[in-house]
Amino acid sequence: MEIPIAVFLPFLPRASLEDLLVVLLVIGLMAAPFVILAQLRRRRVRRFMARVRDREDPS
């Protein structure tokens, strides 16, 4: 059973719910690398990686 997307977004009367989900998936895939990089730059991750490096290389 296909729900017309006009119920949720009246300005898109011809788009189906599946079309909206595909658009959201594409937007999510485009945004994912930026979100991942932002998380990797966080201070806690840097400190953790520094500790791991110190354990691996005691010199």
mmCIF file of N, CA and C in Angstrom:
data_model
loop_
_atom_site.group_PDB
_atom_site.id
_atom_site.type_symbol
_atom_site.label_atom_id
_atom_site.label_comp_id
_atom_site.label_asym_id
_atom_site.label_seq_id
_atom_site.Cartn_x
_atom_site.Cartn_y
_atom_site.Cartn_z
ATOM 1 N N MET A 1 0.852 -1.187 0.000
ATOM 2 C CA MET A 1 0.000 0.000 0.000
ATOM 3 C C MET A 1 0.892 1.243 0.000
ATOM 4 N N GLU A 2 0.721 2.069 -0.976
ATOM 5 C CA GLU A 2 1.551 3.260 -1.111
ATOM 6 C C GLU A 2 0.804 4.469 -0.559
ATOM 7 N N ILE A 3 1.442 5.158 0.370
ATOM 8 C CA ILE A 3 0.847 6.357 0.965
ATOM 9 C C ILE A 3 1.248 7.552 0.116
ATOM 10 N N PRO A 4 0.296 8.347 -0.338
ATOM 11 C CA PRO A 4 0.692 9.530 -1.121
ATOM 12 C C PRO A 4 1.479 10.507 -0.258
ATOM 13 N N ILE A 5 2.563 10.986 -0.803
ATOM 14 C CA ILE A 5 3.438 11.891 -0.054
ATOM 15 C C ILE A 5 2.758 13.228 0.210
ATOM 16 N N ALA A 6 1.705 13.521 -0.539
ATOM 17 C CA ALA A 6 0.986 14.782 -0.342
ATOM 18 C C ALA A 6 0.414 14.876 1.066
ATOM 19 N N VAL A 7 0.238 13.728 1.715
ATOM 20 C CA VAL A 7 -0.247 13.740 3.100
ATOM 21 C C VAL A 7 0.788 14.411 3.996
ATOM 22 N N PHE A 8 2.073 14.119 3.757
ATOM 23 C CA PHE A 8 3.147 14.659 4.587
ATOM 24 C C PHE A 8 3.662 16.000 4.078
ATOM 25 N N LEU A 9 3.826 16.093 2.773
ATOM 26 C CA LEU A 9 4.356 17.316 2.168
ATOM 27 C C LEU A 9 3.426 17.750 1.041
ATOM 28 N N PRO A 10 2.475 18.616 1.331
ATOM 29 C CA PRO A 10 1.488 18.988 0.312
ATOM 30 C C PRO A 10 2.085 19.662 -0.918
ATOM 31 N N PHE A 11 3.298 20.218 -0.811
ATOM 32 C CA PHE A 11 3.898 20.893 -1.963
ATOM 33 C C PHE A 11 4.551 19.895 -2.924
ATOM 34 N N LEU A 12 4.555 18.604 -2.589
ATOM 35 C CA LEU A 12 5.075 17.565 -3.487
ATOM 36 C C LEU A 12 3.973 16.544 -3.791
ATOM 37 N N PRO A 13 2.944 16.930 -4.506
ATOM 38 C CA PRO A 13 1.795 16.025 -4.664
ATOM 39 C C PRO A 13 2.070 14.795 -5.518
ATOM 40 N N ARG A 14 3.070 14.828 -6.391
ATOM 41 C CA ARG A 14 3.295 13.695 -7.290
ATOM 42 C C ARG A 14 4.383 12.748 -6.796
ATOM 43 N N ALA A 15 5.096 13.099 -5.752
ATOM 44 C CA ALA A 15 6.173 12.244 -5.252
ATOM 45 C C ALA A 15 5.601 11.182 -4.317
ATOM 46 N N SER A 16 6.109 9.978 -4.433
ATOM 47 C CA SER A 16 5.665 8.907 -3.541
ATOM 48 C C SER A 16 6.555 8.888 -2.293
ATOM 49 N N LEU A 17 6.142 8.132 -1.324
ATOM 50 C CA LEU A 17 6.936 8.007 -0.097
ATOM 51 C C LEU A 17 8.292 7.374 -0.415
ATOM 52 N N GLU A 18 8.299 6.451 -1.350
ATOM 53 C CA GLU A 18 9.563 5.822 -1.749
ATOM 54 C C GLU A 18 10.516 6.848 -2.360
ATOM 55 N N ASP A 19 9.976 7.773 -3.166
ATOM 56 C CA ASP A 19 10.809 8.830 -3.748
ATOM 57 C C ASP A 19 11.430 9.690 -2.653
ATOM 58 N N LEU A 20 10.640 10.030 -1.654
ATOM 59 C CA LEU A 20 11.150 10.844 -0.553
ATOM 60 C C LEU A 20 12.246 10.102 0.204
ATOM 61 N N LEU A 21 12.047 8.811 0.434
ATOM 62 C CA LEU A 21 13.058 8.033 1.154
ATOM 63 C C LEU A 21 14.360 7.944 0.360
ATOM 64 N N VAL A 22 14.255 7.834 -0.959
ATOM 65 C CA VAL A 22 15.459 7.800 -1.792
ATOM 66 C C VAL A 22 16.195 9.130 -1.697
ATOM 67 N N VAL A 23 15.453 10.236 -1.732
ATOM 68 C CA VAL A 23 16.076 11.563 -1.619
ATOM 69 C C VAL A 23 16.764 11.708 -0.267
ATOM 70 N N LEU A 24 16.104 11.269 0.799
ATOM 71 C CA LEU A 24 16.711 11.356 2.130
ATOM 72 C C LEU A 24 17.957 10.476 2.227
ATOM 73 N N LEU A 25 17.932 9.313 1.596
ATOM 74 C CA LEU A 25 19.100 8.436 1.595
ATOM 75 C C LEU A 25 20.276 9.087 0.881
ATOM 76 N N VAL A 26 20.015 9.697 -0.259
ATOM 77 C CA VAL A 26 21.083 10.357 -1.015
ATOM 78 C C VAL A 26 21.662 11.518 -0.216
ATOM 79 N N ILE A 27 20.801 12.315 0.415
ATOM 80 C CA ILE A 27 21.284 13.433 1.235
ATOM 81 C C ILE A 27 22.132 12.905 2.394
ATOM 82 N N GLY A 28 21.674 11.828 3.015
ATOM 83 C CA GLY A 28 22.435 11.234 4.115
ATOM 84 C C GLY A 28 23.793 10.728 3.677
ATOM 85 N N LEU A 29 23.843 10.102 2.501
ATOM 86 C CA LEU A 29 25.127 9.604 2.003
ATOM 87 C C LEU A 29 26.067 10.743 1.636
ATOM 88 N N MET A 30 25.517 11.860 1.186
ATOM 89 C CA MET A 30 26.370 13.008 0.862
ATOM 90 C C MET A 30 26.885 13.676 2.135
ATOM 91 N N ALA A 31 26.103 13.665 3.202
ATOM 92 C CA ALA A 31 26.499 14.329 4.441
ATOM 93 C C ALA A 31 27.389 13.447 5.320
ATOM 94 N N ALA A 32 27.328 12.141 5.146
ATOM 95 C CA ALA A 32 28.036 11.216 6.034
ATOM 96 C C ALA A 32 29.539 11.482 6.146
ATOM 97 N N PRO A 33 30.273 11.706 5.053
ATOM 98 C CA PRO A 33 31.719 11.938 5.212
ATOM 99 C C PRO A 33 32.043 13.153 6.069
ATOM 100 N N PHE A 34 31.243 14.200 5.954
ATOM 101 C CA PHE A 34 31.495 15.402 6.747
ATOM 102 C C PHE A 34 31.215 15.147 8.220
ATOM 103 N N VAL A 35 30.191 14.383 8.505
ATOM 104 C CA VAL A 35 29.868 14.052 9.895
ATOM 105 C C VAL A 35 30.966 13.179 10.489
ATOM 106 N N ILE A 36 31.439 12.213 9.722
ATOM 107 C CA ILE A 36 32.498 11.325 10.209
ATOM 108 C C ILE A 36 33.777 12.109 10.472
ATOM 109 N N LEU A 37 34.145 12.991 9.561
ATOM 110 C CA LEU A 37 35.360 13.789 9.765
ATOM 111 C C LEU A 37 35.234 14.695 10.980
ATOM 112 N N ALA A 38 34.073 15.275 11.186
ATOM 113 C CA ALA A 38 33.873 16.136 12.355
ATOM 114 C C ALA A 38 34.025 15.333 13.643
ATOM 115 N N GLN A 39 33.523 14.109 13.645
ATOM 116 C CA GLN A 39 33.656 13.282 14.843
ATOM 117 C C GLN A 39 35.111 12.882 15.079
ATOM 118 N N LEU A 40 35.842 12.613 14.008
ATOM 119 C CA LEU A 40 37.242 12.220 14.169
ATOM 120 C C LEU A 40 38.102 13.366 14.684
ATOM 121 N N ARG A 41 37.685 14.581 14.432
ATOM 122 C CA ARG A 41 38.463 15.734 14.889
ATOM 123 C C ARG A 41 38.225 16.059 16.361
ATOM 124 N N ARG A 42 37.281 15.402 16.951
ATOM 125 C CA ARG A 42 36.970 15.720 18.347
ATOM 126 C C ARG A 42 38.160 15.435 19.251
ATOM 127 N N ARG A 43 38.244 16.174 20.333
ATOM 128 C CA ARG A 43 39.389 16.102 21.231
ATOM 129 C C ARG A 43 39.563 14.724 21.862
ATOM 130 N N ARG A 44 38.461 14.098 22.241
ATOM 131 C CA ARG A 44 38.564 12.795 22.891
ATOM 132 C C ARG A 44 39.200 11.764 21.972
ATOM 133 N N VAL A 45 38.848 11.815 20.707
ATOM 134 C CA VAL A 45 39.414 10.854 19.758
ATOM 135 C C VAL A 45 40.900 11.107 19.590
ATOM 136 N N ARG A 46 41.299 12.368 19.517
ATOM 137 C CA ARG A 46 42.730 12.672 19.366
ATOM 138 C C ARG A 46 43.521 12.189 20.570
ATOM 139 N N ARG A 47 42.971 12.418 21.769
ATOM 140 C CA ARG A 47 43.676 11.965 22.970
ATOM 141 C C ARG A 47 43.777 10.444 23.010
ATOM 142 N N PHE A 48 42.693 9.773 22.646
ATOM 143 C CA PHE A 48 42.700 8.310 22.635
ATOM 144 C C PHE A 48 43.732 7.784 21.640
ATOM 145 N N MET A 49 43.767 8.355 20.459
ATOM 146 C CA MET A 49 44.724 7.898 19.451
ATOM 147 C C MET A 49 46.157 8.174 19.896
ATOM 148 N N ALA A 50 46.390 9.272 20.601
ATOM 149 C CA ALA A 50 47.731 9.562 21.110
ATOM 150 C C ALA A 50 48.153 8.496 22.129
ATOM 151 N N ARG A 51 47.217 8.088 22.979
ATOM 152 C CA ARG A 51 47.538 7.038 23.948
ATOM 153 C C ARG A 51 47.825 5.715 23.249
ATOM 154 N N VAL A 52 47.061 5.403 22.224
ATOM 155 C CA VAL A 52 47.299 4.158 21.482
ATOM 156 C C VAL A 52 48.669 4.203 20.823
ATOM 157 N N ARG A 53 49.035 5.336 20.245
ATOM 158 C CA ARG A 53 50.347 5.468 19.611
ATOM 159 C C ARG A 53 51.463 5.315 20.637
ATOM 160 N N ASP A 54 51.275 5.883 21.829
ATOM 161 C CA ASP A 54 52.291 5.762 22.878
ATOM 162 C C ASP A 54 52.471 4.304 23.298
ATOM 163 N N ARG A 55 51.393 3.554 23.340
ATOM 164 C CA ARG A 55 51.494 2.140 23.706
ATOM 165 C C ARG A 55 52.213 1.342 22.628
ATOM 166 N N GLU A 56 51.967 1.677 21.373
ATOM 167 C CA GLU A 56 52.582 0.923 20.278
ATOM 168 C C GLU A 56 54.056 1.280 20.095
ATOM 169 N N ASP A 57 54.412 2.524 20.352
ATOM 170 C CA ASP A 57 55.782 2.997 20.118
ATOM 171 C C ASP A 57 56.347 3.543 21.428
ATOM 172 N N PRO A 58 56.950 2.698 22.260
ATOM 173 C CA PRO A 58 57.427 3.165 23.567
ATOM 174 C C PRO A 58 58.666 4.054 23.499
ATOM 175 N N SER A 59 59.330 4.173 22.359
ATOM 176 C CA SER A 59 60.560 4.972 22.283
ATOM 177 C C SER A 59 60.295 6.456 22.293
#
